[in-house]
Structures are given as C-alpha cells and as structure tokens.
XYZ file of C-alpha atoms in Angstrom:
266
model
C 15.481 1.710 -30.425
C 13.185 -0.312 -32.525
C 15.701 -1.707 -34.770
C 17.716 -2.817 -31.880
C 15.130 -4.398 -30.191
C 14.486 -6.593 -33.349
C 17.788 -7.303 -34.019
C 18.262 -8.895 -30.358
C 15.268 -10.776 -30.893
C 16.419 -12.332 -34.158
C 20.214 -12.936 -32.689
C 19.329 -14.695 -29.280
C 15.321 -14.321 -28.564
C 13.528 -13.507 -25.508
C 16.358 -14.280 -23.421
C 18.900 -11.997 -25.403
C 16.830 -9.273 -23.711
C 17.720 -10.276 -20.087
C 21.036 -11.141 -20.739
C 23.488 -9.004 -17.815
C 20.091 -8.582 -15.947
C 21.464 -10.488 -12.909
C 24.233 -7.820 -12.202
C 22.252 -5.025 -13.225
C 19.574 -5.812 -10.672
C 21.698 -6.994 -7.729
C 23.557 -4.031 -8.313
C 20.765 -2.022 -7.433
C 21.211 -2.629 -3.895
C 24.689 -1.308 -3.106
C 23.846 1.571 -5.812
C 20.703 2.850 -4.239
C 21.690 2.381 -0.759
C 25.182 4.229 -1.430
C 23.477 6.763 -3.126
C 20.415 7.878 -1.091
C 21.679 7.145 2.141
C 24.951 9.498 1.286
C 22.374 11.841 -0.073
C 20.590 12.089 2.959
C 23.596 12.355 5.172
C 25.170 14.941 3.158
C 22.109 16.996 2.948
C 21.469 16.884 6.974
C 25.250 17.749 7.548
C 25.231 20.796 5.392
C 21.842 21.912 6.599
C 23.755 21.473 10.252
C 27.325 22.812 9.461
C 26.294 25.385 6.723
C 22.772 26.428 6.786
C 21.258 29.243 4.609
C 21.595 32.271 6.583
C 18.119 33.545 6.339
C 16.031 30.143 6.318
C 18.335 28.079 8.378
C 17.583 25.337 5.624
C 19.879 23.837 3.019
C 21.175 26.053 0.833
C 20.265 25.888 -2.974
C 24.104 25.285 -3.927
C 24.562 22.636 -1.073
C 21.841 20.518 -2.473
C 24.014 19.932 -6.004
C 27.242 19.111 -3.844
C 25.040 16.863 -1.898
C 24.052 15.178 -4.953
C 27.629 15.029 -6.500
C 28.838 13.303 -2.959
C 25.967 10.879 -3.407
C 27.410 10.305 -7.166
C 30.678 9.547 -5.817
C 29.267 6.924 -3.289
C 27.011 5.333 -5.908
C 29.928 5.070 -8.436
C 31.576 2.874 -5.771
C 29.165 0.164 -5.301
C 27.804 0.631 -8.920
C 31.319 -0.030 -11.193
C 31.479 -3.895 -10.247
C 28.439 -4.705 -11.446
C 28.384 -2.729 -14.518
C 32.003 -4.274 -15.534
C 30.018 -7.794 -15.610
C 26.704 -6.606 -17.185
C 28.693 -4.383 -19.979
C 30.871 -7.841 -20.872
C 28.041 -9.991 -20.450
C 26.199 -7.758 -23.491
C 28.843 -6.689 -25.327
C 28.953 -7.912 -29.144
C 32.658 -9.323 -28.523
C 32.136 -11.312 -25.792
C 28.815 -12.735 -26.305
C 29.939 -16.301 -26.480
C 32.430 -15.924 -24.193
C 30.565 -16.368 -20.888
C 27.855 -18.596 -19.917
C 26.588 -16.574 -16.829
C 27.108 -13.846 -14.703
C 28.766 -16.039 -12.265
C 31.180 -17.428 -15.154
C 31.738 -13.758 -16.322
C 33.191 -12.623 -12.613
C 35.133 -15.959 -12.447
C 36.804 -15.388 -15.551
C 37.341 -11.673 -14.948
C 38.956 -12.366 -11.724
C 41.049 -14.960 -12.987
C 42.436 -13.101 -16.045
C 42.453 -9.264 -14.412
C 42.520 -9.760 -10.746
C 39.963 -7.554 -8.471
C 40.664 -4.376 -10.359
C 39.238 -5.562 -13.299
C 36.124 -5.198 -11.498
C 36.795 -1.375 -11.250
C 37.387 -1.100 -15.273
C 35.939 2.435 -16.320
C 35.651 3.722 -12.780
C 36.629 6.973 -13.773
C 33.741 7.206 -16.575
C 31.534 5.927 -14.478
C 32.562 8.533 -11.780
C 32.000 11.311 -14.167
C 28.517 9.377 -15.501
C 26.970 9.078 -12.056
C 28.100 12.336 -10.157
C 27.051 14.732 -13.486
C 23.702 12.812 -13.428
C 23.340 13.016 -9.379
C 24.252 16.658 -8.858
C 21.974 17.810 -11.573
C 18.781 15.348 -10.916
C 18.807 15.373 -6.731
C 19.988 19.247 -6.745
C 17.302 20.209 -9.013
C 14.695 18.248 -7.179
C 15.496 19.530 -3.937
C 15.506 23.211 -5.403
C 12.102 22.433 -6.713
C 10.595 20.574 -3.922
C 11.575 23.598 -1.436
C 10.596 26.557 -3.920
C 7.445 25.095 -5.655
C 5.749 21.825 -3.942
C 6.340 23.101 -0.456
C 5.121 26.792 -1.276
C 2.375 25.514 -3.713
C 1.038 21.939 -2.170
C -1.648 20.435 -4.163
C -4.549 19.010 -1.701
C -5.500 15.890 -3.748
C -2.584 13.595 -3.210
C -3.082 11.457 -6.302
C -2.321 14.943 -8.618
C 0.518 15.681 -6.149
C 2.291 12.417 -6.907
C 1.921 12.769 -10.362
C 3.270 16.558 -10.624
C 6.256 15.149 -8.464
C 6.699 12.104 -11.202
C 5.984 14.510 -14.146
C 8.916 16.572 -12.958
C 11.599 14.214 -11.894
C 10.946 12.559 -15.310
C 11.948 15.906 -17.233
C 14.474 16.617 -14.853
C 16.249 12.900 -14.985
C 16.023 13.123 -18.901
C 17.549 16.634 -19.057
C 20.089 15.585 -16.762
C 20.923 12.350 -18.795
C 21.694 14.900 -21.887
C 24.882 15.626 -19.811
C 25.957 12.328 -18.985
C 25.189 10.123 -21.827
C 28.509 10.862 -23.226
C 30.222 9.508 -19.835
C 27.975 6.192 -20.137
C 29.191 5.309 -23.701
C 32.904 5.879 -22.595
C 31.983 3.831 -19.740
C 30.950 1.202 -21.982
C 33.776 1.340 -24.090
C 36.212 1.275 -21.333
C 34.691 -2.136 -19.595
C 34.051 -4.018 -22.762
C 37.749 -3.783 -24.004
C 40.381 -6.145 -22.788
C 43.099 -4.735 -20.761
C 46.771 -4.761 -22.168
C 49.245 -2.373 -23.884
C 46.772 -2.029 -26.879
C 43.886 -0.685 -25.454
C 42.127 2.281 -27.224
C 40.506 3.840 -24.518
C 42.663 4.668 -21.498
C 41.324 8.355 -19.598
C 38.248 9.761 -19.719
C 38.356 13.076 -21.534
C 41.127 11.881 -23.885
C 38.620 9.600 -25.246
C 35.589 11.826 -25.137
C 38.067 13.723 -27.912
C 38.822 10.480 -29.466
C 35.046 9.380 -30.378
C 33.985 13.009 -31.341
C 37.383 12.975 -33.698
C 36.659 9.309 -35.224
C 32.721 9.062 -34.947
C 31.156 12.357 -34.460
C 29.462 13.657 -31.948
C 26.250 11.648 -32.386
C 28.217 8.538 -31.422
C 27.839 10.043 -27.520
C 24.438 9.736 -27.617
C 23.981 6.305 -28.697
C 20.709 4.510 -26.940
C 19.914 7.950 -25.601
C 16.331 7.343 -25.468
C 16.438 3.963 -23.293
C 18.848 5.720 -20.691
C 16.699 8.605 -20.548
C 13.520 6.850 -19.945
C 14.997 4.499 -17.714
C 16.943 7.264 -15.337
C 13.899 9.723 -15.601
C 11.480 7.350 -14.694
C 13.209 4.226 -12.548
C 15.217 6.966 -10.567
C 12.147 9.004 -10.023
C 10.151 6.393 -8.622
C 12.962 5.322 -6.624
C 13.776 8.949 -5.033
C 9.952 8.957 -4.431
C 9.814 6.092 -2.426
C 12.589 6.800 -0.538
C 11.295 10.260 0.483
C 8.221 9.080 1.509
C 9.780 5.936 3.535
C 11.997 8.476 5.336
C 9.370 10.851 6.228
C 7.264 7.804 7.542
C 9.626 6.150 9.497
C 10.740 9.772 10.911
C 7.225 10.563 12.113
C 7.103 6.772 13.673
C 10.127 7.395 15.662
C 9.317 10.680 17.037
C 6.849 9.820 19.852
C 9.304 7.012 20.993
C 12.074 9.479 21.045
C 9.803 11.628 23.084
C 9.056 8.696 25.541
C 12.415 7.716 25.674
C 13.174 11.448 27.036
C 10.462 11.678 29.446
C 11.296 8.221 30.950
C 14.883 9.323 31.357
C 13.610 12.988 33.014
C 11.260 10.391 35.459
C 14.460 8.282 36.635
C 16.146 11.650 36.755
C 13.590 13.065 39.532
C 13.390 9.777 41.363
C-alpha cells in the first residue's frame, strides 16, 4: 500500500489521491440508502411473515437472506458511479477524461446508458457476498451476544460494536475481494469484440490461470479497512438513528390513537 501511495504522489501529486472521489462520494447516497433501507425492510418483513417459532423474532438464517437482498439493491444504485470512478482512476484512462462529468458524458456518448452498468454482474457478486456475510453475522452477534450481555458503559459498548464490526467486515472482505478485482477489470476495459472479460466466473478462472490467486487480492488491505471501518460506522449510525426515531414516534402514534378513540366516543 505504501508503494502505491508513493507512486500516485509522484505521478500526479496530492490531487491524484482524490481522482475519482466525486463519483465515489456522490454514489454513497443511493448506495447506502438502497442497502440499509432494503435491509431493514427485509428484516421486518421476514420477522413478520416467517418468525422464529420459539422467540417470534427474526430467524438467524433470515438475517443472512436480508443481507443478500440489501446487496442486490445496493448494487443497482452503486454500479453507475463505480463505472465512472474506475474509468477515472484506471491507468489506461488517466489522460482521457478531464473530470467526472466529462467521463460520464463521453461514456454515455460512446456506449449509451448501458455503459453505466458495465460490470453489474461482478458488482452483484461483490456486494451481495459482503452484505450477506456482514449484516447477517452482525445481526446474530447483536441478538446472541450484545443483547444478552450488555455493557453498562455506553463508550465501552460502542467500542465493542466497532471492534466486532471491523473484524467481521474485514473477514467478509476476504470472500468478496476477488469479485472486486473482476469488477474493476470489467469496468476499465473498452466494450467491443475484443473484450477479454465478459462473464464473472469465467473471468475469475482466467485471472487465476494467468496471474495466480494473489492477483485476486491486489489492494486487499485498503479495501478491508475501508469496508471494515466505514461500513461499521455507517451501520452503527443508522441503527442508532433508527432507534431514536422509533422511540420519538411512539408517543405520537399513541396520542393519535387516543384522539381517534375520543372522536369515536363523541
């Protein structure tokens, strides 16, 4: 990671480190919204329609299913921004685009709207695998460990969740990193009859055969840190905000129900 950082600074200075940052940051809005909203909706739906026969809560395996659903929704909102980001940072395109907007304009002109969804297949694999493992495992740790053995100190409780989330997130990255490499290969190549990478699993076999398994884990450390830390912070903030608003809306719902009863009595 240090060598890559040094080479990037030599090539384009500090600005090179932030090339492609705009689509990455902009894409966080639909990405996070799609992932967390669909995750919560899926968990509630599964808890209501197929609860655990003993506890009446969400079944452990259904937590993983909800994570998979969130991965599909996240991928659909995530893919277009990733195509632009990869084109901006890929070595073969460094001098081709003047900005993210120029990249999007040229991409749409040359390849049409479909160009924004290049690599959707490996993106689905990448995100769905990670979300399934991460959100499913975190939910079950929450119910089986954190809820049953709470800590009275809120700082220690948050630190425990953060540390656990980092470990789970970095472990899940082991399984999704190969698909991230394939996604980048898909999105950096030009469309045409000479495309080398066309389908996810055959591309996986091609890379292993030509470059070895290590090629599937290029850039693993920054990916693992980004997902392990970043996603855990986002998930914790979302969970706290959801709990806050759920509690804040309860009195209003109760007051509305009492008002309806009073109106009916009149």
